[in-house]
Structure formats: C-alpha cells, structure tokens
Tab-separated table of C-alpha atoms in Angstrom:
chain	number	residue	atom	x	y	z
A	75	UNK	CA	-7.343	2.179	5.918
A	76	UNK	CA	-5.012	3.021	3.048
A	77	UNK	CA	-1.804	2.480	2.492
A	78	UNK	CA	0.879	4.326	-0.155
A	79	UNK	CA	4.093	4.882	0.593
A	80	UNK	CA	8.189	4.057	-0.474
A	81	UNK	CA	9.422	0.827	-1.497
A	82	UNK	CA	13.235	1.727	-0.304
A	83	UNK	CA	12.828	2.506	3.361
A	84	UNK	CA	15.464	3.745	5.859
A	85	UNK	CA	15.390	2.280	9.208
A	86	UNK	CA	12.240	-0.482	8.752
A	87	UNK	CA	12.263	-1.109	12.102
A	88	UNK	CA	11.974	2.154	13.211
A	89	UNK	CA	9.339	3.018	10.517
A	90	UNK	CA	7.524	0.666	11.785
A	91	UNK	CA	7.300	1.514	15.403
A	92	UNK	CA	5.991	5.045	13.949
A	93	UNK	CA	3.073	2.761	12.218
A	94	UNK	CA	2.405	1.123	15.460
A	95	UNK	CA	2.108	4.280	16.612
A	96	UNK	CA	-0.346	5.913	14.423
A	97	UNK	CA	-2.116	2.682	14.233
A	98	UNK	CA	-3.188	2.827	18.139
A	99	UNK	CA	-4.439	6.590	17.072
A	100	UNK	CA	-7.004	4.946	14.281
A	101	UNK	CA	-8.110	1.932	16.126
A	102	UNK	CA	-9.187	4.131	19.143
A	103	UNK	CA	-13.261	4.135	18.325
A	104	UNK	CA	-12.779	-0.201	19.185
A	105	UNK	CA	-13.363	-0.934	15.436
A	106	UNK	CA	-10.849	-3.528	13.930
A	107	UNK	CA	-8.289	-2.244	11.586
A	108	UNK	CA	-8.901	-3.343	8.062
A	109	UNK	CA	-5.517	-2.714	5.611
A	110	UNK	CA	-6.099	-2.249	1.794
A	111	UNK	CA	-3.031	-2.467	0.346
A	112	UNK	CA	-1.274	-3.185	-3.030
A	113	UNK	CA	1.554	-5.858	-1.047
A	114	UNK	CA	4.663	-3.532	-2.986
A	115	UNK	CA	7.714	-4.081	-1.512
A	116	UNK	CA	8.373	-1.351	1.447
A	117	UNK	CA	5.784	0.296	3.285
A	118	UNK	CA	3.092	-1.492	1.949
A	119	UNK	CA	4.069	-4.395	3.283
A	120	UNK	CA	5.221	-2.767	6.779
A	121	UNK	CA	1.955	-1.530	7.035
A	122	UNK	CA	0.329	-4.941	6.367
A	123	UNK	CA	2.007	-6.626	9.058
A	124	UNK	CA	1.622	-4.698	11.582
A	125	UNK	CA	-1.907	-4.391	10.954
A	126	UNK	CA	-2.107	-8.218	11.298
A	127	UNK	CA	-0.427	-8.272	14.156
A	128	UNK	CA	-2.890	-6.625	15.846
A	129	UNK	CA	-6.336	-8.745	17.250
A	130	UNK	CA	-8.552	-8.330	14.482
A	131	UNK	CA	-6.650	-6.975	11.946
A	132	UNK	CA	-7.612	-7.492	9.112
A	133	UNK	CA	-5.865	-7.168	4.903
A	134	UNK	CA	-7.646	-6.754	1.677
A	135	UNK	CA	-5.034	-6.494	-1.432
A	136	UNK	CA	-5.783	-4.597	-4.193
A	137	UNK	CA	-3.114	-6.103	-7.041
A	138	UNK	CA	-1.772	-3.647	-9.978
A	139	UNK	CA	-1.251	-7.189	-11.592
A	140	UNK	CA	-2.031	-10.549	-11.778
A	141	UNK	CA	0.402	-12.129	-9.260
A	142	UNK	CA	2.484	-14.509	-11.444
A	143	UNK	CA	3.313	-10.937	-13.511
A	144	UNK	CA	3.583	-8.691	-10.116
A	145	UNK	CA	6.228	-10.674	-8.639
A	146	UNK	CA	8.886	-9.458	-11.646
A	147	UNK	CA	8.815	-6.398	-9.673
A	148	UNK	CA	10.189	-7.533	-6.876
A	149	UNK	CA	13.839	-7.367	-5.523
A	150	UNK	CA	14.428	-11.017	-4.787
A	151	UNK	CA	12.989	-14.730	-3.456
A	152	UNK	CA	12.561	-14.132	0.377
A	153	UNK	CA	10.489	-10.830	-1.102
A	154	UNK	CA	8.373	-12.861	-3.579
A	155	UNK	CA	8.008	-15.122	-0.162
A	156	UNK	CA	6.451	-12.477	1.671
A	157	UNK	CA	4.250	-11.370	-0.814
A	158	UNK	CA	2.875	-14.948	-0.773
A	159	UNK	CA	2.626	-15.192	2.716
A	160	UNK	CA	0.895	-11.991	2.739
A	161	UNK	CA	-1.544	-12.792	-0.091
A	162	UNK	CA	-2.617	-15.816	1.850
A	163	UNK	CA	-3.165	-14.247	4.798
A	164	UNK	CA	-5.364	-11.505	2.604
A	165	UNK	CA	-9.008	-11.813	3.816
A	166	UNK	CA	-9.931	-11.041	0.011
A	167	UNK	CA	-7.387	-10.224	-2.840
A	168	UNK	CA	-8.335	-8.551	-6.383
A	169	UNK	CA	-6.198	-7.560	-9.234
A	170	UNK	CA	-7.414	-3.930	-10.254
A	171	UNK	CA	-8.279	-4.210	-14.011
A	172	UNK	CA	-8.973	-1.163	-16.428
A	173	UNK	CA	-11.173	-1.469	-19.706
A	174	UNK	CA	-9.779	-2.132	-23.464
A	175	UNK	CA	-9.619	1.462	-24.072
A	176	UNK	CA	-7.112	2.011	-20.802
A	177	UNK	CA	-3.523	2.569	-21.042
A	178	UNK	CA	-1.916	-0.770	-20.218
A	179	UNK	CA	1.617	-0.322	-18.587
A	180	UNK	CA	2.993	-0.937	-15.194
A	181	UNK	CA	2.765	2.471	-14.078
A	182	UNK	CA	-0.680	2.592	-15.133
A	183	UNK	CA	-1.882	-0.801	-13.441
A	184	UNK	CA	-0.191	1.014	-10.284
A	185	UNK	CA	-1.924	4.007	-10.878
A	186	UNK	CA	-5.390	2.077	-11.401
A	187	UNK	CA	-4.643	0.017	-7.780
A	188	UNK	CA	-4.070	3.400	-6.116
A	189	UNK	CA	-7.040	4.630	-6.809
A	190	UNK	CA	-9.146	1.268	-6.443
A	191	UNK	CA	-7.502	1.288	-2.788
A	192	UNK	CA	-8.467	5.121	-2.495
A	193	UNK	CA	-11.668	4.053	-3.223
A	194	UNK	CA	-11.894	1.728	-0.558
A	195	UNK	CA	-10.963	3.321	2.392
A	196	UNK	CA	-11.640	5.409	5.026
A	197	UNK	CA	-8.187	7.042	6.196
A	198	UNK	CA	-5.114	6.757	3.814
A	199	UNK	CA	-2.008	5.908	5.947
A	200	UNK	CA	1.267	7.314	4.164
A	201	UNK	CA	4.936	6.796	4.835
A	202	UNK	CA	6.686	9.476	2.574
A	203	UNK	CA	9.513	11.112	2.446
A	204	UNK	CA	7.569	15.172	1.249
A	205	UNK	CA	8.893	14.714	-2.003
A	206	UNK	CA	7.067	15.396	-5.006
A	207	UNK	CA	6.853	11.621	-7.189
A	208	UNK	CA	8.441	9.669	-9.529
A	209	UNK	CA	5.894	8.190	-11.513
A	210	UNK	CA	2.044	7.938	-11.808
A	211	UNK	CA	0.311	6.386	-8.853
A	212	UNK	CA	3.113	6.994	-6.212
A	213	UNK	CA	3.311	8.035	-2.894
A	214	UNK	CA	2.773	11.885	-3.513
A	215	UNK	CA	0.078	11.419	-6.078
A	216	UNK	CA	-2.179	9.102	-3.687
A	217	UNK	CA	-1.838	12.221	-0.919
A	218	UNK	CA	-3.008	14.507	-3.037
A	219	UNK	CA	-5.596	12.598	-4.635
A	220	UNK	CA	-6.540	11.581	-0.996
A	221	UNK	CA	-7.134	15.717	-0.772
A	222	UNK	CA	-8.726	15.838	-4.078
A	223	UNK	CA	-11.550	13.576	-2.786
A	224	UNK	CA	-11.839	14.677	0.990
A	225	UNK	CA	-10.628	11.668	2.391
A	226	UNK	CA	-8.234	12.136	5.621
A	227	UNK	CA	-4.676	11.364	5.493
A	228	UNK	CA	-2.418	10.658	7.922
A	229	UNK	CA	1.416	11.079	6.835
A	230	UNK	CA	4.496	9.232	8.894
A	231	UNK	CA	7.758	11.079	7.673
A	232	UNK	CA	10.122	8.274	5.919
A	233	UNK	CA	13.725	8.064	4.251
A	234	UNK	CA	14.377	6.526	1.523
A	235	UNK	CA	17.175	3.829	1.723
C-alpha cells in the first residue's frame, strides 16, 4: 500500500484513528500490510506507524533523496529522530534516482519517489484535504496519477494545520 498525503496535519491523533480505520478495511483478505512510503513529515509518517504497529506490518521507503540531504527538509531534531527511527525499522529503503538527462530539483526527486512508490503498490492510501496541489508530486497529483494508471485509491479527508 501507498501512501501520499499532507505534511501539516490537523488533529494527528484523530487522523490517525481514521488510518486505523481504513487499515482494518485493507488487511481483511489475512495478508500483512506492507507500507511504501517516502518517511515526509505528516501523513507519511502517520501512516508508517500505524502500519507497524500492526502484527506483520511491514515498511519499504522509497527516498526523494539521499538521507543526509532529505533531512534539510525537515521541521526540527525530534523529526529528523523519527525519520531515523523509521528508516531503521524499514524492511528495505531506496533513494529514487532519475538519469543525467532528468530534471534535478527537490520537487522533482519528490515527484520521481511518488511515482517509484505508485509503482510499487497495490492500493494508494491518501490523507488529503480535496484540494488541488502545490507542487509536482503532491498529494493531488499521486490521486490522480493513481486514476491515470487504474490503481485503487482510498482517500481519508484531512486538514491542514
């Protein structure tokens, strides 16, 4: 499963329950859950952990960046913290790279990583607010590249912070 979603969420712990939530509708065939996520700050991370929390759960991360150069992005220690604790507890890890010809910037290592995770999974599980996005490889791009390619989406209605 998928993840995308906002960094700069309203009410975590309430988001999360609603994860919970449509996590016991996916794991219902007795498969474990397997998370591919990117490890951003926010719902990614939500997603993540409560995923791991459950018996078998399983996380692959799929990095826009190497980690030493990811970690600028985020807000402050205790979240670089969690990203490390979250790595490490990553059954596999990969930074997404693009070729020499590719368009190099943050946005578009994001964008890569969305689509790598796209790539890898079977449901895409997004926490977004219905707005359109902000920037290549965001929330609303990944849903409706998730249409684009057939692959079934299941949307939990956030608020930004």
């Amino acid at each position: 499963m998928g993840v995308t979603g906002h960094r700069d969420l309203a009410r975590p712990d309430e988001v999360a329950a609603a994860v919970d939530a449509a996590l016991d509708g996916l794991d219902g065939d007795g498969r474990s859950l397997v998370a591919v996520s990117g490890l951003a700050e926010g719902a990614d991370r939500i997603v993540a952990q409560r995923v791991l929390a459950r018996p078998g759960g399983r996380l692959v991360a799929l990095l826009p960046l190497e980690p030493a150069d990811y970690i600028a992005d985020f807000a402050d220690a205790d979240s670089v913290r969690e990203f490390g604790d979250l790595l490490a507890a990553a059954d596999e890890y990969e930074v997404i790279t693009g070729s020499a010809s590719d368009d190099w910037s943050r946005e578009a290592a994001y964008e890569r990583a969305g689509h790598a995770m796209l790539d890898r999974a079977d449901v895409l599980l997004a926490l977004w607010d219905g707005e359109p996005g902000r920037g290549r490889g965001g929330t609303a791009e990944m849903v409706f590249e998730a249409g684009l390619i057939g692959r079934r989406c299941e949307v939990i209605a956030v608020e930004r912070a």
